[in-house]
Amino acid sequence: MLFIAVRSSKGSPELMRASADILVEFPSPTAKDIRRTIELVTQRPCPALPSSLGSGLGFQTIAAAIRPGTTPASCIKRLHQARERLRDEPSAASTPPLAELHGYGEAMDWGLRLMSDLESWRKGKLAFEALDRMVVLAGPPGVGKTTFVRSLAKSSGLPLHASSVADWFSSSNGYLDGVIKAMDGLFARAQADAPAVVLLDEIDAIPDRSALDSRHREWWTTMVGRMLTILDGASDHSNRLVVIGTTNYPDRLDSALVRPGRLSRIIRIEPPEAKALFGILRQRVGHDLTDQELHRIALLAVGGTGADVAGWVGSARAVARSQGRPMVAADLIHQIAPVPDLPFSVIRRVAVHESGHAVLASTLAIGRVESVRITGVGSSGGNTLVADAFKPLMTLSDIRDLAVFILAGRAAEMVVLGDASSGAGGSQDSDLAKATRLIAANHLSYGFGDGLGYLADEAGLMTALARDPSLRSIVDRDLGTIFQRALAIAQRHALQIAAVADALIERRLLTGDELRRMLDVGRDAVEPKEPGNG
């Protein structure tokens, strides 16, 4: 006689369900059941419990809260804490299916492939160990790494066991043995629920051993070693676990964590582009706004994350509610890009600067301008969004045109306003920094200088410039020539730059189509390519 226990019949292979003679489903334990169990385990009387205490808690969670050698009061406290954590987590009903998420790129491809493979496993067509099931999701805060994992678990029909290093400390005595027991407990509970998903949130809190100082190395090395052993076990063919780590800082991970057989690779999730933001906005807004309104809002929201969208929509709805009316597009726009409290002269300068980028991108046929704005996410400045500005393979002429486009904002300020501001420089992401790196790469990486030697990668370009005065002089000479060309083109299109700037001051954002209609760019209006060498 063979008995097989599973958390849910949905989590077992179809072949097993079809061949079973009897399927027995046990109801969740009642408050009376939990009380009697506490008394049996602790050998002490337990007071009456609220009827909802165990509601929503799995068997393993309840069992982990009721420990021998402790008091009924401490068991009840742990059950209440488990209920609080359950309330803090998004409900299954509020978690969207994986296929309805937007902006996840490679992570979405991996997740959908895993779901397909899980279905093949359930049908007996694929061994579980053949699944690509142990990865790290990396990306900046707010891009939805945890949401992705919850959606994957829900859509796959697998229970989710989520934890973090902070949880292991808070749920234990904080000493090494207690933290390791908490780690072991997480995977033991998941294995009892297998097949299951394990989420190791903020896994970079497990430190890179090579970066530890001597005072803490022994303590953390033991913990890291235990985690490596656990991951080795989780990848074994007998353990049916999907293990996903998340991190904002993939460069801080111990190299032994992210190798085949453990967390096999790092999948990056970047902030969503305009198309994905439109989908996220539509999910949050429902049918309250039109597609046309949301397309414009999505362009304004570029630079934001899914978490930002949730906050913006919530705040916009609250404002509308307080005024006793439905939410309108202006409510959402105000949350995403509030009108900057700046002097008009500053707003006009920003508009002229961005107009210069947009007009010269169009006249030089640099990619395709998707939008230009003078206010938006994260700053009081502007942004010109150009698709496909960087080609996979570029000639010297392409690179020089791209550098002209990068310096076009500063050139437009000088042509229209009579002088330039500091807006083109000041940071490693500034126009001047980008143009400098691009031209330095001509001489150090691309073979477009006096020699063909490969002398520096992208990360080493600025260091090479700092160390070589003659190279600095050559790059500065090239930048000067390119800027003079940018000035000449801006002078020829000064009226267009001023007109686009005026429109930006009035509307704050122009779509690519609106810009092209204003410029009415035809074949004759496109600037000729500057000849280059090979």
XYZ file of C-alpha atoms in Angstrom:
534
model
C 0.000 0.000 0.000
C 1.417 3.380 -1.013
C 0.384 6.757 0.424
C 1.522 9.996 -1.226
C 0.893 13.333 0.487
C 0.879 16.588 -1.463
C -0.067 20.124 -0.556
C -2.527 20.287 -3.433
C -3.581 17.855 -6.128
C -2.697 20.585 -8.640
C 0.932 20.342 -7.550
C 1.261 16.663 -8.445
C 1.888 15.129 -11.867
C -1.187 14.340 -13.959
C -0.120 10.678 -14.191
C -0.092 10.373 -10.407
C -3.538 11.931 -10.067
C -4.979 9.673 -12.763
C -3.560 6.486 -11.230
C -4.648 7.162 -7.639
C -7.366 4.860 -6.272
C -8.471 7.339 -3.616
C -7.999 11.092 -3.261
C -8.442 12.272 0.332
C -8.512 16.009 1.062
C -7.959 17.161 4.648
C -9.480 20.468 5.745
C -7.342 23.183 7.322
C -6.892 22.803 11.091
C -9.429 24.660 13.223
C -8.608 26.863 16.204
C -9.614 23.940 18.432
C -7.178 21.635 16.600
C -4.366 24.173 16.986
C -5.112 24.639 20.689
C -4.998 20.895 21.371
C -1.737 20.601 19.407
C -0.137 23.421 21.416
C -1.123 21.688 24.659
C 0.267 18.338 23.458
C 3.578 19.805 22.268
C 4.233 22.204 25.175
C 2.592 20.039 27.872
C 0.913 23.163 29.233
C -2.677 24.445 29.167
C -3.519 26.784 26.291
C -6.245 29.447 26.393
C -9.042 29.566 23.819
C -7.865 30.845 20.433
C -9.545 33.189 17.922
C -11.300 31.182 15.230
C -9.327 32.984 12.489
C -5.860 32.381 13.950
C -4.895 29.602 11.540
C -6.844 30.906 8.564
C -4.700 31.080 5.438
C -1.674 29.491 7.107
C -0.214 26.324 5.638
C 0.433 23.204 7.681
C 4.206 23.739 7.686
C 3.826 27.330 8.919
C 1.551 26.258 11.776
C 3.846 23.372 12.683
C 6.901 25.665 12.688
C 5.169 28.036 15.122
C 4.361 25.283 17.646
C 7.680 24.231 19.160
C 8.534 21.875 22.027
C 10.312 23.491 24.934
C 8.410 26.765 24.513
C 5.260 28.157 26.109
C 1.739 28.319 24.651
C 2.041 32.123 24.725
C 5.149 32.062 22.514
C 3.473 29.621 20.094
C 0.426 31.901 19.845
C 2.695 34.923 19.314
C 4.448 33.194 16.408
C 1.090 32.294 14.851
C -0.061 35.922 15.126
C 3.220 37.069 13.511
C 2.668 34.600 10.660
C -0.832 36.020 10.165
C 0.574 39.567 10.106
C 3.098 38.594 7.439
C 0.285 36.999 5.448
C -1.723 40.234 5.589
C 1.297 42.243 4.445
C 1.740 40.057 1.365
C -0.311 40.695 -1.795
C -3.292 38.377 -1.976
C -3.398 35.724 -4.652
C -6.419 37.488 -6.132
C -4.469 40.753 -6.513
C -1.451 39.055 -8.107
C -1.769 39.209 -11.910
C -1.015 36.165 -14.080
C 2.520 36.148 -15.432
C 1.424 36.614 -19.054
C -0.344 39.873 -18.120
C 2.792 41.533 -16.728
C 4.631 44.103 -18.836
C 8.253 45.149 -19.241
C 10.157 42.078 -18.034
C 12.091 41.174 -21.191
C 14.425 38.197 -20.703
C 12.872 37.400 -17.319
C 9.456 36.985 -18.963
C 10.936 34.681 -21.604
C 12.502 32.561 -18.856
C 9.321 32.492 -16.758
C 7.038 31.448 -19.621
C 9.513 28.769 -20.681
C 9.648 27.444 -17.107
C 5.837 27.309 -16.936
C 5.747 25.339 -20.183
C 8.391 22.933 -18.884
C 6.495 22.475 -15.610
C 3.431 21.472 -17.589
C 5.534 18.957 -19.523
C 6.834 17.585 -16.206
C 3.292 17.188 -14.885
C 2.427 15.176 -17.994
C 5.445 12.944 -17.436
C 7.237 14.207 -20.548
C 10.171 15.946 -18.828
C 12.331 15.224 -15.784
C 12.229 17.933 -13.108
C 16.024 18.212 -13.024
C 15.935 19.211 -16.716
C 14.140 22.468 -15.824
C 16.036 25.778 -15.853
C 14.827 26.547 -12.327
C 17.510 28.328 -10.274
C 18.300 31.959 -11.170
C 18.854 35.451 -9.774
C 16.668 38.375 -10.880
C 18.636 41.630 -10.731
C 17.471 45.187 -11.217
C 17.008 48.551 -9.515
C 14.396 48.987 -6.766
C 10.795 49.136 -7.933
C 11.082 47.212 -11.218
C 8.867 44.425 -9.849
C 11.220 41.541 -9.107
C 9.118 40.226 -6.218
C 5.871 40.784 -8.143
C 7.314 38.715 -10.981
C 8.137 35.811 -8.655
C 4.678 35.887 -7.048
C 3.025 35.908 -10.471
C 5.221 33.039 -11.632
C 4.305 30.952 -8.588
C 0.594 31.717 -8.962
C 0.550 31.026 -12.696
C 2.492 27.785 -12.233
C 0.172 26.548 -9.486
C 3.115 26.198 -7.077
C 3.238 27.283 -3.421
C 5.603 30.181 -2.728
C 8.021 30.232 0.213
C 9.523 33.720 0.438
C 12.234 34.743 2.871
C 15.353 36.872 3.273
C 18.452 37.189 5.423
C 16.606 39.801 7.487
C 13.819 37.270 8.118
C 16.335 34.667 9.277
C 17.736 37.082 11.838
C 14.351 38.353 13.038
C 12.853 34.863 13.377
C 15.824 33.449 15.309
C 18.025 34.381 18.241
C 20.407 36.127 15.834
C 23.293 33.804 16.625
C 24.903 31.733 13.905
C 23.188 28.489 14.868
C 19.777 30.193 14.971
C 20.238 31.845 11.570
C 21.348 28.570 9.988
C 18.338 26.783 11.513
C 16.082 29.463 9.984
C 17.714 28.912 6.576
C 17.331 25.151 6.892
C 13.719 25.576 8.012
C 12.833 27.609 4.918
C 14.029 24.920 2.547
C 12.592 22.103 4.684
C 9.144 23.723 4.543
C 9.460 24.276 0.807
C 10.575 20.701 0.228
C 7.600 19.433 2.220
C 5.397 21.455 -0.176
C 7.352 20.469 -3.297
C 7.088 21.215 -6.089
C 7.392 24.761 -4.771
C 9.008 28.131 -5.446
C 11.591 29.508 -3.000
C 12.182 33.275 -3.116
C 15.435 34.504 -1.553
C 14.739 38.235 -1.449
C 17.681 40.682 -1.375
C 20.123 37.804 -1.647
C 23.038 40.258 -1.764
C 22.661 40.427 2.040
C 24.584 37.135 1.924
C 27.995 38.802 1.535
C 30.761 38.138 -0.929
C 33.406 36.343 1.145
C 36.232 37.987 -0.783
C 35.067 41.405 0.452
C 34.897 40.506 4.163
C 37.361 41.837 6.706
C 39.088 39.507 9.150
C 36.776 40.351 12.075
C 33.632 39.017 10.387
C 34.997 36.510 7.895
C 34.671 33.367 10.030
C 31.025 34.045 11.028
C 29.816 34.873 7.534
C 31.916 32.207 5.807
C 30.117 29.545 7.812
C 26.734 30.979 6.826
C 27.669 31.345 3.147
C 29.027 27.811 3.138
C 25.766 26.508 4.540
C 23.775 28.352 1.860
C 25.976 26.848 -0.856
C 25.338 23.387 0.572
C 21.584 24.059 0.639
C 21.624 25.229 -2.992
C 23.598 22.140 -4.002
C 20.877 20.043 -2.392
C 18.083 22.071 -3.984
C 19.529 21.446 -7.438
C 19.615 17.678 -6.875
C 17.248 15.624 -9.040
C 15.332 14.467 -5.948
C 14.418 18.011 -4.851
C 11.607 19.603 -6.848
C 12.234 23.253 -6.022
C 12.351 26.408 -8.133
C 14.811 28.747 -6.392
C 14.908 32.449 -7.298
C 17.101 35.091 -5.712
C 16.467 38.810 -6.148
C 18.945 41.644 -5.776
C 19.447 45.312 -6.505
C 23.220 44.767 -6.509
C 24.319 41.745 -8.571
C 27.953 42.861 -8.380
C 27.924 42.188 -4.614
C 27.086 38.486 -4.903
C 29.575 35.813 -3.901
C 30.779 34.212 -7.130
C 30.127 30.727 -5.725
C 26.395 31.516 -5.436
C 25.946 32.241 -9.128
C 27.384 29.325 -11.003
C 25.885 26.289 -12.752
C 24.384 23.870 -10.258
C 23.409 26.665 -7.868
C 21.837 29.948 -8.954
C 22.904 29.299 -12.503
C 22.666 32.793 -13.977
C 21.686 36.398 -13.420
C 18.700 37.738 -15.385
C 18.490 41.523 -15.443
C 15.203 43.410 -15.227
C 15.522 47.004 -16.404
C 13.078 49.885 -15.871
C 10.245 49.579 -18.413
C 10.230 51.446 -21.711
C 7.268 53.492 -22.942
C 5.431 50.523 -24.485
C 5.683 48.488 -21.281
C 4.725 51.511 -19.170
C 1.572 51.865 -21.261
C 0.649 48.268 -20.377
C 1.408 48.805 -16.675
C -0.625 52.013 -16.662
C -3.541 50.271 -18.368
C -3.496 47.527 -15.715
C -3.594 50.108 -12.914
C -5.980 52.610 -14.495
C -8.484 50.158 -15.954
C -10.868 51.875 -18.355
C -10.716 55.323 -16.726
C -8.485 56.906 -19.415
C -8.300 56.520 -23.187
C -5.451 54.845 -25.070
C -4.463 58.210 -26.538
C -4.188 59.753 -23.076
C -2.228 56.802 -21.707
C 0.231 56.755 -24.630
C 1.165 60.364 -23.887
C 1.349 59.693 -20.149
C 3.561 56.628 -20.751
C 6.062 58.774 -22.654
C 6.087 61.225 -19.765
C 6.635 58.349 -17.317
C 9.767 56.957 -19.003
C 12.365 56.528 -16.274
C 9.790 55.315 -13.761
C 9.137 51.766 -12.583
C 6.092 49.599 -12.022
C 6.177 50.566 -8.344
C 6.243 54.245 -9.329
C 3.181 53.719 -11.537
C 1.282 52.130 -8.653
C 2.109 55.121 -6.451
C 1.207 57.693 -9.098
C -2.142 56.100 -9.895
C -3.001 55.710 -6.208
C -2.194 59.359 -5.483
C -4.070 60.577 -8.574
C -7.160 58.605 -7.555
C -6.946 60.010 -4.023
C -6.865 63.591 -5.343
C -9.864 62.952 -7.590
C -11.736 61.240 -4.750
C -11.153 64.174 -2.416
C -12.772 66.435 -5.015
C -15.724 64.107 -5.568
C -15.018 63.291 -9.213
C -13.469 60.563 -11.384
C -9.739 60.607 -12.080
C -8.736 62.442 -15.261
C -5.474 62.462 -17.226
C -4.352 65.749 -15.655
C -4.428 64.158 -12.181
C -2.011 61.458 -13.267
C 0.222 63.827 -15.235
C 0.566 66.060 -12.181
C 1.762 63.092 -10.095
C 4.289 61.954 -12.705
C 5.607 65.351 -13.741
C 4.496 68.206 -11.502
C 5.077 71.663 -12.918
C 8.578 72.630 -11.743
C 8.798 75.615 -9.430
C 11.472 77.308 -11.521
C 11.935 80.748 -13.077
C 10.667 81.032 -16.644
C 14.212 81.695 -17.866
C 15.311 78.268 -16.592
C 12.280 76.516 -18.106
C 12.959 78.198 -21.458
C 16.616 77.173 -21.382
C 15.671 73.544 -20.710
C 13.143 73.708 -23.563
C 15.722 75.129 -25.985
C 18.273 72.515 -24.915
C 15.913 69.573 -25.495
C 14.599 71.137 -28.691
C 18.178 71.228 -29.976
C 18.575 67.501 -29.364
C 15.240 66.703 -31.011
C 15.670 68.900 -34.089
C 19.242 67.793 -34.803
C 18.333 64.123 -34.258
C 15.675 64.542 -36.942
C 17.839 66.475 -39.387
C 20.764 64.053 -39.001
C 18.436 61.016 -39.136
C 19.766 59.746 -35.802
C 17.392 56.904 -34.969
C 13.749 57.843 -34.517
C 12.632 60.491 -32.023
C 9.863 58.995 -29.867
C 9.322 61.937 -27.528
C 10.844 65.125 -26.189
C 9.893 66.600 -22.825
C 11.012 69.350 -20.485
C 9.881 67.771 -17.251
C 9.463 64.238 -16.103
C 10.485 61.522 -13.717
C 13.288 62.160 -11.294
C 14.359 65.688 -12.192
C 13.284 69.168 -13.172
C 15.234 68.850 -16.431
C 14.204 67.328 -19.727
C 14.760 64.331 -21.917
C 14.762 63.476 -25.612
C 13.981 59.812 -26.228
C 15.453 58.465 -29.483
C 15.005 54.835 -30.496
C 17.913 53.066 -32.223
C 20.313 55.990 -31.831
C 23.132 53.513 -31.186
C 23.490 51.123 -34.108
C 24.937 47.636 -33.592
C 27.773 48.526 -35.994
C 28.795 52.156 -36.563
C 31.140 53.803 -39.028
C 33.280 56.782 -38.082
C 30.706 59.010 -39.790
C 27.917 57.460 -37.676
C 29.882 58.089 -34.479
C 30.580 61.708 -35.380
C 26.889 62.294 -36.187
C 25.934 60.741 -32.865
C 28.378 63.026 -31.050
C 26.851 66.042 -32.838
C 23.417 64.955 -31.592
C 24.742 64.562 -28.038
C 26.205 68.091 -28.084
C 23.179 69.594 -29.858
C 21.532 70.808 -26.651
C 24.507 72.963 -25.700
C 24.785 74.221 -29.292
C 21.090 75.190 -29.334
C 21.490 77.180 -26.113
C 24.337 79.184 -27.638
C 22.513 79.814 -30.926
C 19.057 80.694 -29.545
C 19.940 82.168 -26.133
C 23.410 83.549 -26.805
C 25.311 81.461 -24.260
C 25.538 77.959 -22.791
C 24.724 76.783 -19.275
C 26.219 74.042 -17.122
C 23.321 71.749 -18.063
C 25.367 69.768 -20.586
C 27.958 68.741 -18.003
C 28.487 68.034 -14.339
C 27.960 64.261 -14.087
C 29.076 61.001 -15.661
C 25.680 60.784 -17.394
C 25.877 64.297 -18.835
C 26.076 65.184 -22.521
C 29.727 66.207 -22.239
C 30.654 62.965 -20.480
C 28.868 60.834 -23.091
C 30.457 62.700 -25.997
C 33.899 62.493 -24.394
C 33.630 58.731 -23.880
C 32.364 58.250 -27.432
C 35.244 60.153 -29.038
C 37.821 58.592 -26.695
C 36.553 55.174 -27.809
C 37.381 56.147 -31.406
C 41.048 56.288 -30.430
C 41.223 53.593 -27.731
C 38.676 50.934 -28.720
C 37.283 51.299 -32.236
C 40.455 51.700 -34.295
C 39.420 55.109 -35.698
C 42.439 56.975 -34.345
C 46.070 57.004 -35.456
C 46.500 53.295 -34.719
C 44.547 50.042 -34.592
C 45.491 49.013 -31.052
C 42.770 48.115 -28.531
C 43.874 50.094 -25.488
C 40.848 50.376 -23.169
C 37.364 49.027 -22.580
C 34.403 51.295 -21.845
C 35.083 51.324 -18.111
C 38.713 52.337 -18.643
C 38.238 55.197 -21.106
C 38.158 58.051 -18.585
C 41.086 56.614 -16.629
C 43.142 56.440 -19.814
C 42.292 60.074 -20.592
C 43.250 61.197 -17.098
C 46.671 59.551 -17.418
C 47.567 60.664 -20.953
C 47.787 64.445 -21.634
C 48.437 63.959 -25.355
C 45.332 61.767 -25.706
C 43.277 64.385 -23.837
C 44.458 66.995 -26.310
C 43.473 64.845 -29.309
C 40.017 64.053 -27.898
C 39.422 67.699 -26.982
C 40.409 68.751 -30.512
C 37.944 66.260 -32.014
C 35.179 67.398 -29.652
C 35.811 71.011 -30.654
C 35.454 70.160 -34.339
C 32.247 68.222 -33.687
C 30.795 71.040 -31.584
C 31.479 73.558 -34.346
C 29.480 71.335 -36.698
C 26.657 71.154 -34.131
C 26.655 74.965 -33.908
C 26.493 75.314 -37.696
C 23.534 72.928 -38.005
C 21.735 74.575 -35.069
C 22.225 77.977 -36.720
C 20.607 76.733 -39.943
C 17.638 75.342 -37.983
C 17.394 78.082 -35.337
C 13.777 78.982 -36.171
C 12.679 75.348 -35.891
C 14.519 74.934 -32.577
C 12.823 78.047 -31.186
C 9.379 76.915 -32.399
C 9.737 73.459 -30.849
C 10.956 75.061 -27.609
C 7.856 77.280 -27.488
C 5.631 74.226 -27.997
C 7.448 72.394 -25.195
C 6.949 75.301 -22.805
C 3.227 75.186 -23.540
C 2.696 71.391 -23.595
C 5.741 70.029 -21.680
C 5.848 66.953 -23.945
C 5.787 66.344 -27.687
C 5.458 62.892 -29.196
C 7.712 61.939 -32.077
C 4.828 62.266 -34.529
C 3.973 65.750 -33.222
C 7.606 66.792 -33.596
C 7.824 65.459 -37.150
C 4.649 67.295 -38.126
C 6.134 70.527 -36.784
C 9.403 70.056 -38.604
C 7.865 68.590 -41.754
C 11.190 66.924 -42.381
C 11.683 65.944 -46.002
C 14.583 64.490 -47.931
C 16.115 67.912 -48.599
C 16.005 68.840 -44.929
C 18.210 65.956 -43.823
C 21.797 67.053 -43.198
C 24.394 65.320 -45.380
C 26.628 62.744 -43.738
C 30.136 63.864 -42.897
C 32.641 61.678 -44.737
C 34.631 59.320 -42.557
C 37.415 56.817 -42.940
C 37.281 53.092 -42.326
